[in-house]
CSV table of N, CA and C in Angstrom, one decimal:
chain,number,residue,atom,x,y,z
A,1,UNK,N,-125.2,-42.8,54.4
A,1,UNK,CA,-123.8,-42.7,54.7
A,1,UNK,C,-123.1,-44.1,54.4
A,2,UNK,N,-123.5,-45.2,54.5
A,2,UNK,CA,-122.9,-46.6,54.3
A,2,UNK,C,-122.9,-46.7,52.8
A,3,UNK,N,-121.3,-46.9,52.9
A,3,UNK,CA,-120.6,-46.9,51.5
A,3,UNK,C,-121.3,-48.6,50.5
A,4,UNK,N,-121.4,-48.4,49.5
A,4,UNK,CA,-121.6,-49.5,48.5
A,4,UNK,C,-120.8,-51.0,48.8
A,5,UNK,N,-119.6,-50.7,49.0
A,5,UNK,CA,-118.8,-51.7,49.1
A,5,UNK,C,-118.6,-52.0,50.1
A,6,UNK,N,-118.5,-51.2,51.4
A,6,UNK,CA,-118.3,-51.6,52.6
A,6,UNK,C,-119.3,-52.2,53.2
A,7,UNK,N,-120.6,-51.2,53.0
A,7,UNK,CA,-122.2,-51.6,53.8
A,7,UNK,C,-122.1,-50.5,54.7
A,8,UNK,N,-122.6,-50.9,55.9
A,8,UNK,CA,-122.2,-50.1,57.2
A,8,UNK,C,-121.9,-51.0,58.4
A,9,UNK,N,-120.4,-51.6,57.6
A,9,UNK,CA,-120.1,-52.1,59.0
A,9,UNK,C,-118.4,-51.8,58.2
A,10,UNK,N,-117.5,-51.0,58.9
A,10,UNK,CA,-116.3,-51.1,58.3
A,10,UNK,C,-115.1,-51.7,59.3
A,11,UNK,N,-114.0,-51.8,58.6
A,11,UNK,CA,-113.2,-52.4,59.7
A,11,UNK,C,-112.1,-52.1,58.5
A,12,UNK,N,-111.0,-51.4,59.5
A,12,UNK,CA,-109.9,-50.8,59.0
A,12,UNK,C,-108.9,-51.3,59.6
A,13,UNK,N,-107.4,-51.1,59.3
A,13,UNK,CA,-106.1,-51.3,60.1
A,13,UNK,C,-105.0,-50.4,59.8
A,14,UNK,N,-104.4,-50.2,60.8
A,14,UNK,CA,-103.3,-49.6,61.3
A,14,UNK,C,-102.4,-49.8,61.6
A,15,UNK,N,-101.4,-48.8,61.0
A,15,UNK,CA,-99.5,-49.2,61.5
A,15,UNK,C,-98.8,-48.4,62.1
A,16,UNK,N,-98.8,-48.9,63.8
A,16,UNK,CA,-97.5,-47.8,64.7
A,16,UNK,C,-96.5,-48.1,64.2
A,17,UNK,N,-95.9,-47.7,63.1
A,17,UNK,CA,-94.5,-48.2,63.0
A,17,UNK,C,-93.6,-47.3,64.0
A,18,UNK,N,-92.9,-48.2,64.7
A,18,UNK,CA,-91.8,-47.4,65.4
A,18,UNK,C,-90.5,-48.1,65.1
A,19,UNK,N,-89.5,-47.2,65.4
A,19,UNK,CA,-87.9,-47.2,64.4
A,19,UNK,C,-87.2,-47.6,66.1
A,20,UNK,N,-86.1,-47.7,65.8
A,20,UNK,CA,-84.8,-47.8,66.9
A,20,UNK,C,-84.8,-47.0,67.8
A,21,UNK,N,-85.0,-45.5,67.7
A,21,UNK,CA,-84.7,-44.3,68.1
A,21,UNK,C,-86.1,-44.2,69.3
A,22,UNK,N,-87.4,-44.8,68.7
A,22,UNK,CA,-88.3,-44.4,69.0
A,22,UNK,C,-89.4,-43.8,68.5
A,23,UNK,N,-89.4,-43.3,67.5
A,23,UNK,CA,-89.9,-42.6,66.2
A,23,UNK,C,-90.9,-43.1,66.2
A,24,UNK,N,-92.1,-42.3,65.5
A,24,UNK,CA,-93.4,-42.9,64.7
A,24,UNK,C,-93.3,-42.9,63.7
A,25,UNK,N,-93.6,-43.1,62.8
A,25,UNK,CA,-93.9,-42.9,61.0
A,25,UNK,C,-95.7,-42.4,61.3
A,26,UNK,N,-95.7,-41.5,60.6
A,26,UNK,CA,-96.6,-40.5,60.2
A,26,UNK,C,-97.0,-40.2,59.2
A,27,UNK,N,-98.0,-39.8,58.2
A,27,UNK,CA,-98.3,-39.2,57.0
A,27,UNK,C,-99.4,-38.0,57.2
A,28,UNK,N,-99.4,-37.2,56.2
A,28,UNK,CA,-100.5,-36.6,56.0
A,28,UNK,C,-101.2,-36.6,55.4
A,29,UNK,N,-102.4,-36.8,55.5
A,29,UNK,CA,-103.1,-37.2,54.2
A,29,UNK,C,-103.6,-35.6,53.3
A,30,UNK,N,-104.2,-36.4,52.0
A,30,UNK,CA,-104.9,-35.1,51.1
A,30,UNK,C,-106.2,-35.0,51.0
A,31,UNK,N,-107.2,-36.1,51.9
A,31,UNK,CA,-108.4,-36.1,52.1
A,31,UNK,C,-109.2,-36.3,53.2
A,32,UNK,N,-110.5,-36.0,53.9
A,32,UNK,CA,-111.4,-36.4,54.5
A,32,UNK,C,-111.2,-35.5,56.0
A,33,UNK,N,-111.6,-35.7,56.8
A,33,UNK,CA,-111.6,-35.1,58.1
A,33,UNK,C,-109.9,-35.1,59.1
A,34,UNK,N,-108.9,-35.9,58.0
A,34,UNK,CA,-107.8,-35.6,58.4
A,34,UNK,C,-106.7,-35.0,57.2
A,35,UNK,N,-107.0,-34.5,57.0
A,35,UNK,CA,-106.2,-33.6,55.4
A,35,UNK,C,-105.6,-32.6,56.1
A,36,UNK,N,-104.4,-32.6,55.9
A,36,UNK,CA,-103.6,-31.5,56.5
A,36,UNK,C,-103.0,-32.0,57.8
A,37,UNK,N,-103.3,-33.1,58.5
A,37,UNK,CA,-102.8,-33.5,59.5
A,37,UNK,C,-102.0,-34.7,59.9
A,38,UNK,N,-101.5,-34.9,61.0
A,38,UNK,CA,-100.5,-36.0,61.2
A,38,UNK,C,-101.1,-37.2,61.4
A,39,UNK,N,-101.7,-38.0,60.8
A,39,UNK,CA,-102.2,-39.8,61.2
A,39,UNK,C,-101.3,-40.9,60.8
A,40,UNK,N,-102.3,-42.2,61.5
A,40,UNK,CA,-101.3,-43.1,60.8
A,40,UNK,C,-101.2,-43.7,59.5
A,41,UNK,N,-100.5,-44.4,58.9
A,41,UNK,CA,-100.6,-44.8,57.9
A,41,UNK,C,-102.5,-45.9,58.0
A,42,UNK,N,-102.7,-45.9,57.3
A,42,UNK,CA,-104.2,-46.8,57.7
A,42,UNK,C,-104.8,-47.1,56.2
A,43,UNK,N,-105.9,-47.5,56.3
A,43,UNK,CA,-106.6,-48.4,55.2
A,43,UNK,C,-107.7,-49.0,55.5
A,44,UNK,N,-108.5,-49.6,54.9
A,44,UNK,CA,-109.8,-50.6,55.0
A,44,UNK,C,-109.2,-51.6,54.5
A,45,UNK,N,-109.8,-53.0,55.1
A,45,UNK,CA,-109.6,-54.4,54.9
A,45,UNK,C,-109.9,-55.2,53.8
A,46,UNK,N,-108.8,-55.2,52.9
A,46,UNK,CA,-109.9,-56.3,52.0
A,46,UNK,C,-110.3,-57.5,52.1
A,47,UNK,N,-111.0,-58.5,51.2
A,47,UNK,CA,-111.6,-59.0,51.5
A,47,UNK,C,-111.0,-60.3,51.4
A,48,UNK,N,-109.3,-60.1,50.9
A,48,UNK,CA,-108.3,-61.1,50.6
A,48,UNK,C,-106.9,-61.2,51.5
A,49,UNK,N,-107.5,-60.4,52.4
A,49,UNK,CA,-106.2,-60.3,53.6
A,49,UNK,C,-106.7,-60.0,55.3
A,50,UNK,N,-105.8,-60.2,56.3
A,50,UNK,CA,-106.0,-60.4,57.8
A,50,UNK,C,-105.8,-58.5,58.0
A,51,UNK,N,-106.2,-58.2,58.9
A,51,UNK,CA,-106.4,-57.3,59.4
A,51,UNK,C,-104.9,-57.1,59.6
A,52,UNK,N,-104.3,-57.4,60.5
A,52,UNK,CA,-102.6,-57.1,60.1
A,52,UNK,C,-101.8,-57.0,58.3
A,53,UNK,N,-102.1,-58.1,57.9
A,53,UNK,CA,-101.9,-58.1,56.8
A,53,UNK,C,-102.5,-56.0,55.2
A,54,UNK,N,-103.3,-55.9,56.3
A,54,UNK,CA,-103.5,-54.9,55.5
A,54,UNK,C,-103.1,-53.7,56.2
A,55,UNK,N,-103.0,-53.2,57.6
A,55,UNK,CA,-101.9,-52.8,58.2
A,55,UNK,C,-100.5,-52.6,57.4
A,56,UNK,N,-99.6,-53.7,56.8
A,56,UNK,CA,-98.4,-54.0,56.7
A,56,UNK,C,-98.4,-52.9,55.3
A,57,UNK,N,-99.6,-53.9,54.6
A,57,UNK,CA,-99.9,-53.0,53.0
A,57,UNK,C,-100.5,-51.7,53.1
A,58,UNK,N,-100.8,-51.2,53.6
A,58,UNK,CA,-101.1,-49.6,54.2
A,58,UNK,C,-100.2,-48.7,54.0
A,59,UNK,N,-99.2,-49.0,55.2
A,59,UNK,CA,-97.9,-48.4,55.3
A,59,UNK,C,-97.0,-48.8,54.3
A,60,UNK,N,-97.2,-49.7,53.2
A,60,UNK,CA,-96.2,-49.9,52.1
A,60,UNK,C,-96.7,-49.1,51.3
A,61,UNK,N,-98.5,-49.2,50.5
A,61,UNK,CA,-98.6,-48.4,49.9
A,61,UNK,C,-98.4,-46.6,50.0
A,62,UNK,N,-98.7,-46.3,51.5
A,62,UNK,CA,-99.2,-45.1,51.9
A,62,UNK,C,-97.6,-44.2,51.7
A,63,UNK,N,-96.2,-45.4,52.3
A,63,UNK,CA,-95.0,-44.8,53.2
A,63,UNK,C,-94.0,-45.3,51.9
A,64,UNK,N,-93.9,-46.3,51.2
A,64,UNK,CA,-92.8,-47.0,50.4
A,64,UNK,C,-92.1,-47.8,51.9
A,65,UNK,N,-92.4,-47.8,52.4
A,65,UNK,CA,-91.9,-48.8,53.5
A,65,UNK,C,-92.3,-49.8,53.9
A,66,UNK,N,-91.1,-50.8,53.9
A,66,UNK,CA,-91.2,-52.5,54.3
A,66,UNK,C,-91.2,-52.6,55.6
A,67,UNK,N,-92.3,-53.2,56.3
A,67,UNK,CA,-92.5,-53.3,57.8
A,67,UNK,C,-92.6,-54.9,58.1
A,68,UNK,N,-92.2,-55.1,59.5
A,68,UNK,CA,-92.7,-56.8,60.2
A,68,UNK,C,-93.9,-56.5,61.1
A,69,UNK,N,-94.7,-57.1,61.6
A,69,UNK,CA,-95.3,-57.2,63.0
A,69,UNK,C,-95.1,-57.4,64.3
A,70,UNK,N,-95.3,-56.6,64.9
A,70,UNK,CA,-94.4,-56.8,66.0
A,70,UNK,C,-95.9,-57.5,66.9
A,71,UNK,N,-96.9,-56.8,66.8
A,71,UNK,CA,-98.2,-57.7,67.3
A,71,UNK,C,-99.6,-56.5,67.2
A,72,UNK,N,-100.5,-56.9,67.7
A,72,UNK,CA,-101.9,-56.1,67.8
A,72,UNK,C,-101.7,-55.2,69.3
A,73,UNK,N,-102.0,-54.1,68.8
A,73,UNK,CA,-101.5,-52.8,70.7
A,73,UNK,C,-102.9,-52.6,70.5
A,74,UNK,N,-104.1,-52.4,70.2
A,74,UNK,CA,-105.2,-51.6,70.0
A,74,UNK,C,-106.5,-51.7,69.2
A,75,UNK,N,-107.4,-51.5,69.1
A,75,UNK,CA,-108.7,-51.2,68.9
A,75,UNK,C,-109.4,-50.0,68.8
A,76,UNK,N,-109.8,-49.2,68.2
A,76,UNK,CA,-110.9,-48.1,67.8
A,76,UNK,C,-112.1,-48.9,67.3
A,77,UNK,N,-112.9,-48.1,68.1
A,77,UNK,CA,-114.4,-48.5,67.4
A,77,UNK,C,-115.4,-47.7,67.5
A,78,UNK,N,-116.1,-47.3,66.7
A,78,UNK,CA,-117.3,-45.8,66.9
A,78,UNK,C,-118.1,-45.9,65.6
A,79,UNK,N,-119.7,-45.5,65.5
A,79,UNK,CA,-120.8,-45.1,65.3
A,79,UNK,C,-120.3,-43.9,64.5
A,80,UNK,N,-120.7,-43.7,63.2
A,80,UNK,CA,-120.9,-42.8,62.4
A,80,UNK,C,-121.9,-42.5,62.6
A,81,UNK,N,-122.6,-40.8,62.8
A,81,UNK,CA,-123.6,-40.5,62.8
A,81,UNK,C,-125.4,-41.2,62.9
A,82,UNK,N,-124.8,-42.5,63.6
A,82,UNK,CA,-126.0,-42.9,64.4
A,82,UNK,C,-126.0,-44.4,63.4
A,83,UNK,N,-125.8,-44.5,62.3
A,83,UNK,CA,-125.4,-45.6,61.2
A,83,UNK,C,-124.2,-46.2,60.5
A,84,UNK,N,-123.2,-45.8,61.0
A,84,UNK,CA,-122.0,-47.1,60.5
A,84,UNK,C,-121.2,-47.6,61.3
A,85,UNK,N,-121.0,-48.7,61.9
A,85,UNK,CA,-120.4,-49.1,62.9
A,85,UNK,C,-118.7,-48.8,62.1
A,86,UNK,N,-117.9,-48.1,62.6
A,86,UNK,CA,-116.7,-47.9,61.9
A,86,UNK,C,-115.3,-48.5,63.0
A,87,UNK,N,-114.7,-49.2,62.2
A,87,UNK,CA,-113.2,-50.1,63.3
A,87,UNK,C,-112.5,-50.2,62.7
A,88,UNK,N,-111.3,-50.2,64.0
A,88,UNK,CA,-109.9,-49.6,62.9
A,88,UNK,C,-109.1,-50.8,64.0
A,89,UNK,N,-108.2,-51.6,63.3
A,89,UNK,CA,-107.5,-52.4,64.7
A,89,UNK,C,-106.1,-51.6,64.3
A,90,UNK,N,-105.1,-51.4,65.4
A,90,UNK,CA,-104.0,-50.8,65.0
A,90,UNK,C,-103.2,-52.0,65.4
A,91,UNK,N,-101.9,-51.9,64.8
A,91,UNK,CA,-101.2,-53.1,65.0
A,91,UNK,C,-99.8,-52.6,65.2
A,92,UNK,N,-98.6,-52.8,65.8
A,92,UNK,CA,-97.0,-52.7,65.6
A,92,UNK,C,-96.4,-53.3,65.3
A,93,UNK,N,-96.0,-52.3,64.4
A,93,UNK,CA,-95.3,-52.3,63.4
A,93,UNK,C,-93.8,-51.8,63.3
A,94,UNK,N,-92.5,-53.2,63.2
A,94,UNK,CA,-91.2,-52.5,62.8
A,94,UNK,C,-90.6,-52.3,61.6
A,95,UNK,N,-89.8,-51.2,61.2
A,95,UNK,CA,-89.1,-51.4,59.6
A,95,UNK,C,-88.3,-52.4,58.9
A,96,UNK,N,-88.5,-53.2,58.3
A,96,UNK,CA,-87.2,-54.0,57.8
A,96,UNK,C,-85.9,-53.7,57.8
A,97,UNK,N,-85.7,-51.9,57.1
A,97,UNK,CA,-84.7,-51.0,56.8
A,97,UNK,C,-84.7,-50.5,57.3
A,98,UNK,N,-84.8,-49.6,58.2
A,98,UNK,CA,-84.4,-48.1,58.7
A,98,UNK,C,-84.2,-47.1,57.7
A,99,UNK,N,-83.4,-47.4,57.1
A,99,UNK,CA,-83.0,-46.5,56.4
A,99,UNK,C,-83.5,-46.3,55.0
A,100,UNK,N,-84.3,-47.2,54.5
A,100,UNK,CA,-85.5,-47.4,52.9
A,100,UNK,C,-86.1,-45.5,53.1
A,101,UNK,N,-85.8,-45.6,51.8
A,101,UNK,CA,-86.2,-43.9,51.5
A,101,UNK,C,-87.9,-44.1,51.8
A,102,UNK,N,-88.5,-42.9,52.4
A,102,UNK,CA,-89.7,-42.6,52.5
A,102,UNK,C,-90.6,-42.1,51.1
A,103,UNK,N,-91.4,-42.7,50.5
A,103,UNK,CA,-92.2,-41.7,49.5
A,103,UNK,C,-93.6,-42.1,50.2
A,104,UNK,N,-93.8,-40.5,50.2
A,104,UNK,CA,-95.6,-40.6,49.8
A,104,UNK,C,-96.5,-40.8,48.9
A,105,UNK,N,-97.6,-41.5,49.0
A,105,UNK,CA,-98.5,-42.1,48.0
A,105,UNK,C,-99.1,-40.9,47.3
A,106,UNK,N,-98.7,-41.0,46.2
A,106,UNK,CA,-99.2,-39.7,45.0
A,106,UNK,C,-100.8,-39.7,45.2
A,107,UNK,N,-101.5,-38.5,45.0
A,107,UNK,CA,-102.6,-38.1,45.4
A,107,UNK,C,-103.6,-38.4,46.6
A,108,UNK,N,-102.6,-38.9,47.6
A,108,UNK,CA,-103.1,-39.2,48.8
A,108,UNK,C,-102.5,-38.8,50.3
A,109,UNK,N,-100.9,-39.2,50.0
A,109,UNK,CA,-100.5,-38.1,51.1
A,109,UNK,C,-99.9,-37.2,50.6
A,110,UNK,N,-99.4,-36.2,51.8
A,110,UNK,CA,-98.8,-35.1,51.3
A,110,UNK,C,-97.1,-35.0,51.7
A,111,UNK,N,-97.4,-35.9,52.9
A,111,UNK,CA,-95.8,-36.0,53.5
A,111,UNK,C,-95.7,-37.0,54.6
A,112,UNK,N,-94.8,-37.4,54.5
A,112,UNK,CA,-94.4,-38.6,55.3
A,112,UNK,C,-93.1,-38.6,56.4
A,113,UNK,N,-93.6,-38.7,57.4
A,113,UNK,CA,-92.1,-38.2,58.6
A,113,UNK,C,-91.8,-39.3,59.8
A,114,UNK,N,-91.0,-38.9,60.2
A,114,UNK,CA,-90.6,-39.7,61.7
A,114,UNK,C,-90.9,-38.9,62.6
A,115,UNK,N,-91.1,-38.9,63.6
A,115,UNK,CA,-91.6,-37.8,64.3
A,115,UNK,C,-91.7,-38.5,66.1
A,116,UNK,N,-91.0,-38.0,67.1
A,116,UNK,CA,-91.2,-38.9,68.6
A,116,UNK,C,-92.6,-38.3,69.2
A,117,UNK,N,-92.8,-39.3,70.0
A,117,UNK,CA,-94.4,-38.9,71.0
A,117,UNK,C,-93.9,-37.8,71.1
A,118,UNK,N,-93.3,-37.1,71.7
A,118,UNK,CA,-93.3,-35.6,72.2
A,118,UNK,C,-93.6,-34.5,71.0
A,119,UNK,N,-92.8,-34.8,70.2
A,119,UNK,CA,-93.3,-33.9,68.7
A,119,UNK,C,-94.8,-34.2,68.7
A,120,UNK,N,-94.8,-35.1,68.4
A,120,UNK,CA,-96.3,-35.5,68.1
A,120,UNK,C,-97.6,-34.9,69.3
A,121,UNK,N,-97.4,-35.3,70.5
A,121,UNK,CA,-98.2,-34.5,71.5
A,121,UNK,C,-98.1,-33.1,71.5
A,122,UNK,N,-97.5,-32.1,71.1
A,122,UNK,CA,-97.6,-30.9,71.1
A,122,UNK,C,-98.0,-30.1,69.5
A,123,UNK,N,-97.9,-30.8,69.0
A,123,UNK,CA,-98.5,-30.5,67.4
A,123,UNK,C,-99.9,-30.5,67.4
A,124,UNK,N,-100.3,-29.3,67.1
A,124,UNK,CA,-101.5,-28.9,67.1
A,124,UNK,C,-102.2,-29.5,65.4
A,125,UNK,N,-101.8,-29.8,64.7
A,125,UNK,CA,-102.0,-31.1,63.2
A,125,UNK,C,-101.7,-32.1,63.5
A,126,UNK,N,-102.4,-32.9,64.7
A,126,UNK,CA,-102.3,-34.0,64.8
A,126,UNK,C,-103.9,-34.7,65.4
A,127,UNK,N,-103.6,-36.1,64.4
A,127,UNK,CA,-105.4,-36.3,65.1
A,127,UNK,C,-105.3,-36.7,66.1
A,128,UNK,N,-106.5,-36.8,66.5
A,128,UNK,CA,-106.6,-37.0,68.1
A,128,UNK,C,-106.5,-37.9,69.0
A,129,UNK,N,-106.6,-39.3,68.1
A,129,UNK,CA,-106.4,-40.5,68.7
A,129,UNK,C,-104.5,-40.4,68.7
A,130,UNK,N,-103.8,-40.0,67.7
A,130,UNK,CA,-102.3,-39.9,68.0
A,130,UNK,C,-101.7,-39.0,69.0
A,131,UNK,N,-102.5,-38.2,69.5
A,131,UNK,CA,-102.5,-36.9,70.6
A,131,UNK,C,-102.7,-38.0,71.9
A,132,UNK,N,-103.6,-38.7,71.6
A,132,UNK,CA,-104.0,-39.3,73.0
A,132,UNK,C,-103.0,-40.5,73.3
A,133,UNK,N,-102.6,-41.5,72.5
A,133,UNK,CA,-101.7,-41.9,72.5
A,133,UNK,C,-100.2,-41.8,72.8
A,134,UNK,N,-100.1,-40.6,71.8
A,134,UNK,CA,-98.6,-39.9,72.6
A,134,UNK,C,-98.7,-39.5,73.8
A,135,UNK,N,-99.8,-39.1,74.2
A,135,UNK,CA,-99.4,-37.8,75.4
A,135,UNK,C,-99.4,-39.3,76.4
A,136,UNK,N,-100.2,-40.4,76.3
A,136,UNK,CA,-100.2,-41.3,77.7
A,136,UNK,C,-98.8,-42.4,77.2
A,137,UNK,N,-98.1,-42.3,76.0
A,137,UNK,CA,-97.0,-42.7,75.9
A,137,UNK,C,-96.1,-42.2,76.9
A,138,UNK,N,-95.6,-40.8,76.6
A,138,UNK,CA,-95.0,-39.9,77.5
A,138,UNK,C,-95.4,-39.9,78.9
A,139,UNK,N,-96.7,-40.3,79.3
A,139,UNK,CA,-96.8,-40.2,80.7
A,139,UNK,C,-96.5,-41.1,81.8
A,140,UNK,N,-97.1,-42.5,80.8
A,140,UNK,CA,-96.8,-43.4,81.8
A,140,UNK,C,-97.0,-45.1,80.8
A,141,UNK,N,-96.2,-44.9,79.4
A,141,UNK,CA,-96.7,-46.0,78.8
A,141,UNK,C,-97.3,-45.6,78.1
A,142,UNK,N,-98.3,-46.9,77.3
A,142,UNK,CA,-99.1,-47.0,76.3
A,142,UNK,C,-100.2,-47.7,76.9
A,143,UNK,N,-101.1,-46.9,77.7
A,143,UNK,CA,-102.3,-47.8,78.6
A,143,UNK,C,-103.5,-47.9,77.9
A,144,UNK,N,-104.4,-48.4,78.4
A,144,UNK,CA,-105.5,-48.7,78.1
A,144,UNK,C,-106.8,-47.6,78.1
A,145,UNK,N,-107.2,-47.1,76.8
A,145,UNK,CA,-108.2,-45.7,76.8
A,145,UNK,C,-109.9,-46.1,76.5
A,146,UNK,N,-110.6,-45.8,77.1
A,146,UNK,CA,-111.4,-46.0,76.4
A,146,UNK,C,-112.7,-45.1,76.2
A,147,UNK,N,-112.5,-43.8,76.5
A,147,UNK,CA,-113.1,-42.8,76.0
A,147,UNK,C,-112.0,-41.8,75.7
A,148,UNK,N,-112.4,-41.0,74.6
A,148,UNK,CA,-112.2,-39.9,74.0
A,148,UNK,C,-113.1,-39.1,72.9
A,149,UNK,N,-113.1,-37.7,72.4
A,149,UNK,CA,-113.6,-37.2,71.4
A,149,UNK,C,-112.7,-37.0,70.2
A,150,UNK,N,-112.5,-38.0,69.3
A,150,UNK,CA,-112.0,-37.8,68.1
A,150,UNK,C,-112.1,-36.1,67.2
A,151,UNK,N,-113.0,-35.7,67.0
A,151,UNK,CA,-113.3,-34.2,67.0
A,151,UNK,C,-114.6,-34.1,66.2
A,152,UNK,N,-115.6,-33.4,66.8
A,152,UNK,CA,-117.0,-33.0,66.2
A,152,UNK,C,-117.6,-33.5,64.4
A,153,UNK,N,-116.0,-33.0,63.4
A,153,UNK,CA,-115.8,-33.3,62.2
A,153,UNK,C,-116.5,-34.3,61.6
A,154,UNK,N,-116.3,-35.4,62.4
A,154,UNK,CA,-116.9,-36.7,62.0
A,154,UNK,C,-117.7,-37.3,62.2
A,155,UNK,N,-118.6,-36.6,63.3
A,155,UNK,CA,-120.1,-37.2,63.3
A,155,UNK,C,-120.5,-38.8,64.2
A,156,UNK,N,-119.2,-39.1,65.0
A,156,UNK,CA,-119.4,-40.3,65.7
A,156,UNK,C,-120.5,-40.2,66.4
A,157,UNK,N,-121.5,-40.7,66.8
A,157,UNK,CA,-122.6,-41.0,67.7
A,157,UNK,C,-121.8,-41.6,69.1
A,158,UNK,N,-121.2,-42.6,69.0
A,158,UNK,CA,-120.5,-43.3,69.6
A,158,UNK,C,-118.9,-43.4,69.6
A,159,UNK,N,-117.6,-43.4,70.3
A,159,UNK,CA,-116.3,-43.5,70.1
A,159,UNK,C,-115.8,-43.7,71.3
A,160,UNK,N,-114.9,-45.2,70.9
A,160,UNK,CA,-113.7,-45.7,71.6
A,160,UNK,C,-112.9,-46.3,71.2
A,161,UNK,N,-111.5,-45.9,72.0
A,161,UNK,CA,-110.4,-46.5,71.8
A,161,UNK,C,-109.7,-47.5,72.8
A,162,UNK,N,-109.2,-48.0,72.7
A,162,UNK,CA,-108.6,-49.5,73.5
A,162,UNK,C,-107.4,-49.4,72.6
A,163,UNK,N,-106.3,-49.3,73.7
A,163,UNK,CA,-104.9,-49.6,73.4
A,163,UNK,C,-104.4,-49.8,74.6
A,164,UNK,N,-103.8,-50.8,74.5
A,164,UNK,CA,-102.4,-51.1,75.4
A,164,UNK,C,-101.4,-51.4,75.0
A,165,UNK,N,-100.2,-51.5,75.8
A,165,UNK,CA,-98.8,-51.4,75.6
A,165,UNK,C,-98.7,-53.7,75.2
């Protein structure tokens, strides 16, 4: 399972972009255990930039959208099938524009939306770390998680998330 380039230790980043209104920025992707569903914009780290830094480029390449940092909210981290340590740091993220037209990344997503926690929490095409997120947005904040099941699909041995507001 440990990819050539990566090894089996990966480390990825992520962009909550949120807008004025409140909004998320969302995509769908066209591959892997989330195809067809609502995630974030995301990516693996290269080897020439900061984990935010690829965050920022994520969401540019993934959304056509220019983002700032607003700071680090979170952490994912889980065991691929007993062999790849896999991590994802999510970061917040605001728009430059508001208003910069949305495109999706040709042969990778399929669509790209704004969408509030509440959309998001009741959408049954949504992954599950954004399910869990929204729904404890709406409830009481953006607190601190640190179990959940991402979904069977992916073979985690191990899986946690860490986010706070």
């Amino acid at each position: 399972m440990a990819n050539k380039k990566r090894g089996n230790v990966w480390l990825g980043a992520a962009g909550i972009v949120m807008n004025s209104k409140g909004e998320w920025l969302v995509v769908k992707k066209t591959y892997s255990g989330l195809k067809g569903m609502w995630s974030l914009p995301a990516g693996f780290v290269e080897g020439n930039e900061t984990a935010d830094q690829a965050a920022i480029r994520e969401v540019k390449e993934e959304t056509g959208l220019d983002c700032k940092l607003e700071g680090m909210v979170g952490f994912r981290t889980g065991i691929l099938k007993g062999e790849v340590s896999d991590n994802l740091a999510l970061f917040l993220l605001r728009p430059e524009q508001e208003n910069q037209l949305l495109t999706p990344q040709e042969n990778e997503i399929s669509e790209v939306a704004w969408k509030t926690p509440y959309e998001l929490k009741d959408d049954p095409n949504v992954s599950a770390m954004i399910h869990e997120i929204a729904e404890r947005a709406i409830e009481s904040g953006l607190l601190q998680m640190e179990q959940m099941e991402p979904g069977e699909w992916f073979g985690y041995t191990s899986y946690k998330l860490f986010y706070k507001k």
